[in-house]
């Protein structure tokens, strides 16, 4: 709702003849090329789409994952483009460039719009909605990856302490570690006095870590298509080598850019910035390799039944008796 409202208010602002603080000509909209540092902020846009794959853990809960899940991804892609581009333009037309920062643009834009129409009280209400949306986003990001981690952990890839679940089956061991790591990283906002600098640093670190996972995921997809071409899945990506290959190259390029300090970056010396990002990537990316090297047979917490049905659960769930569509998943896939 705040995104849609921002778009509407920006359109009304321009339609009523108010001055635009940013030129909307093509020459002004396209950023000037001043070197690699001028496009480094594109790395943050990777995180706009990062996390969409997390919802795949819920795909088998859909009635028809083969059609429904790709459609959901397509809709999400379009929504992300609309929500990121149009509200950004609305902010730029209302707020002077010198006042815009990486973290305050939305609230400043709403303040300008509502002050213009004598509705300053509405800023507080909108801020509450934005906070609620951010909270919902965090919940999604926590639930999906940690559920996937638990599935991998129970096969013996993580120690029993990280496989701990409560009575409701929630992965409290993994969530506890997540909370500690995130809290430590959030301290950057206290250590680095400039909020914009801390924000950029966190974005680059998160993007670098995420991109490593994405490159491995794309490479694994290509390998699986070649090594197990006959496995039937609820959805089969066409032209896998091309699709995953483009994704791998794009992620590799963004990964390299994550180590370049953005233009105008301050707070950390330019020469030290790549080493800071690399240190975080190593510290947070190293534990999985360490756990894998130290794994023990006793870490495998699966029951005999879970071991027997592992392939079925991970690829295609067995059809539910009495369901609306009793046809086995492989037939629906073959007919398509």
mmCIF file of C-alpha atoms in Angstrom, residues 41 59 64 83 97 120 125 150 163 165 181 194 202 210 215 233 280 283 288 326:
data_model
loop_
_atom_site.group_PDB
_atom_site.id
_atom_site.type_symbol
_atom_site.label_atom_id
_atom_site.label_comp_id
_atom_site.label_asym_id
_atom_site.label_seq_id
_atom_site.Cartn_x
_atom_site.Cartn_y
_atom_site.Cartn_z
ATOM 1 C CA UNK A 41 25.076 0.195 -6.355
ATOM 2 C CA UNK A 59 6.026 -25.230 -3.933
ATOM 3 C CA UNK A 64 -0.287 -27.626 -9.400
ATOM 4 C CA UNK A 83 7.580 -1.351 -6.765
ATOM 5 C CA UNK A 97 18.786 15.376 -4.501
ATOM 6 C CA UNK A 120 1.424 15.694 8.380
ATOM 7 C CA UNK A 125 0.656 5.984 9.803
ATOM 8 C CA UNK A 150 16.920 -27.984 8.756
ATOM 9 C CA UNK A 163 18.873 -29.570 14.467
ATOM 10 C CA UNK A 165 13.241 -28.257 17.221
ATOM 11 C CA UNK A 181 24.629 -13.377 13.603
ATOM 12 C CA UNK A 194 27.413 7.258 8.794
ATOM 13 C CA UNK A 202 25.727 -4.524 4.884
ATOM 14 C CA UNK A 210 24.028 -14.602 -1.401
ATOM 15 C CA UNK A 215 26.429 -19.387 -8.390
ATOM 16 C CA UNK A 233 9.866 -32.999 -11.452
ATOM 17 C CA UNK A 280 32.865 -11.105 6.367
ATOM 18 C CA UNK A 283 33.846 -15.659 8.443
ATOM 19 C CA UNK A 288 29.417 -24.704 6.270
ATOM 20 C CA UNK A 326 -5.604 -37.787 -8.191
#
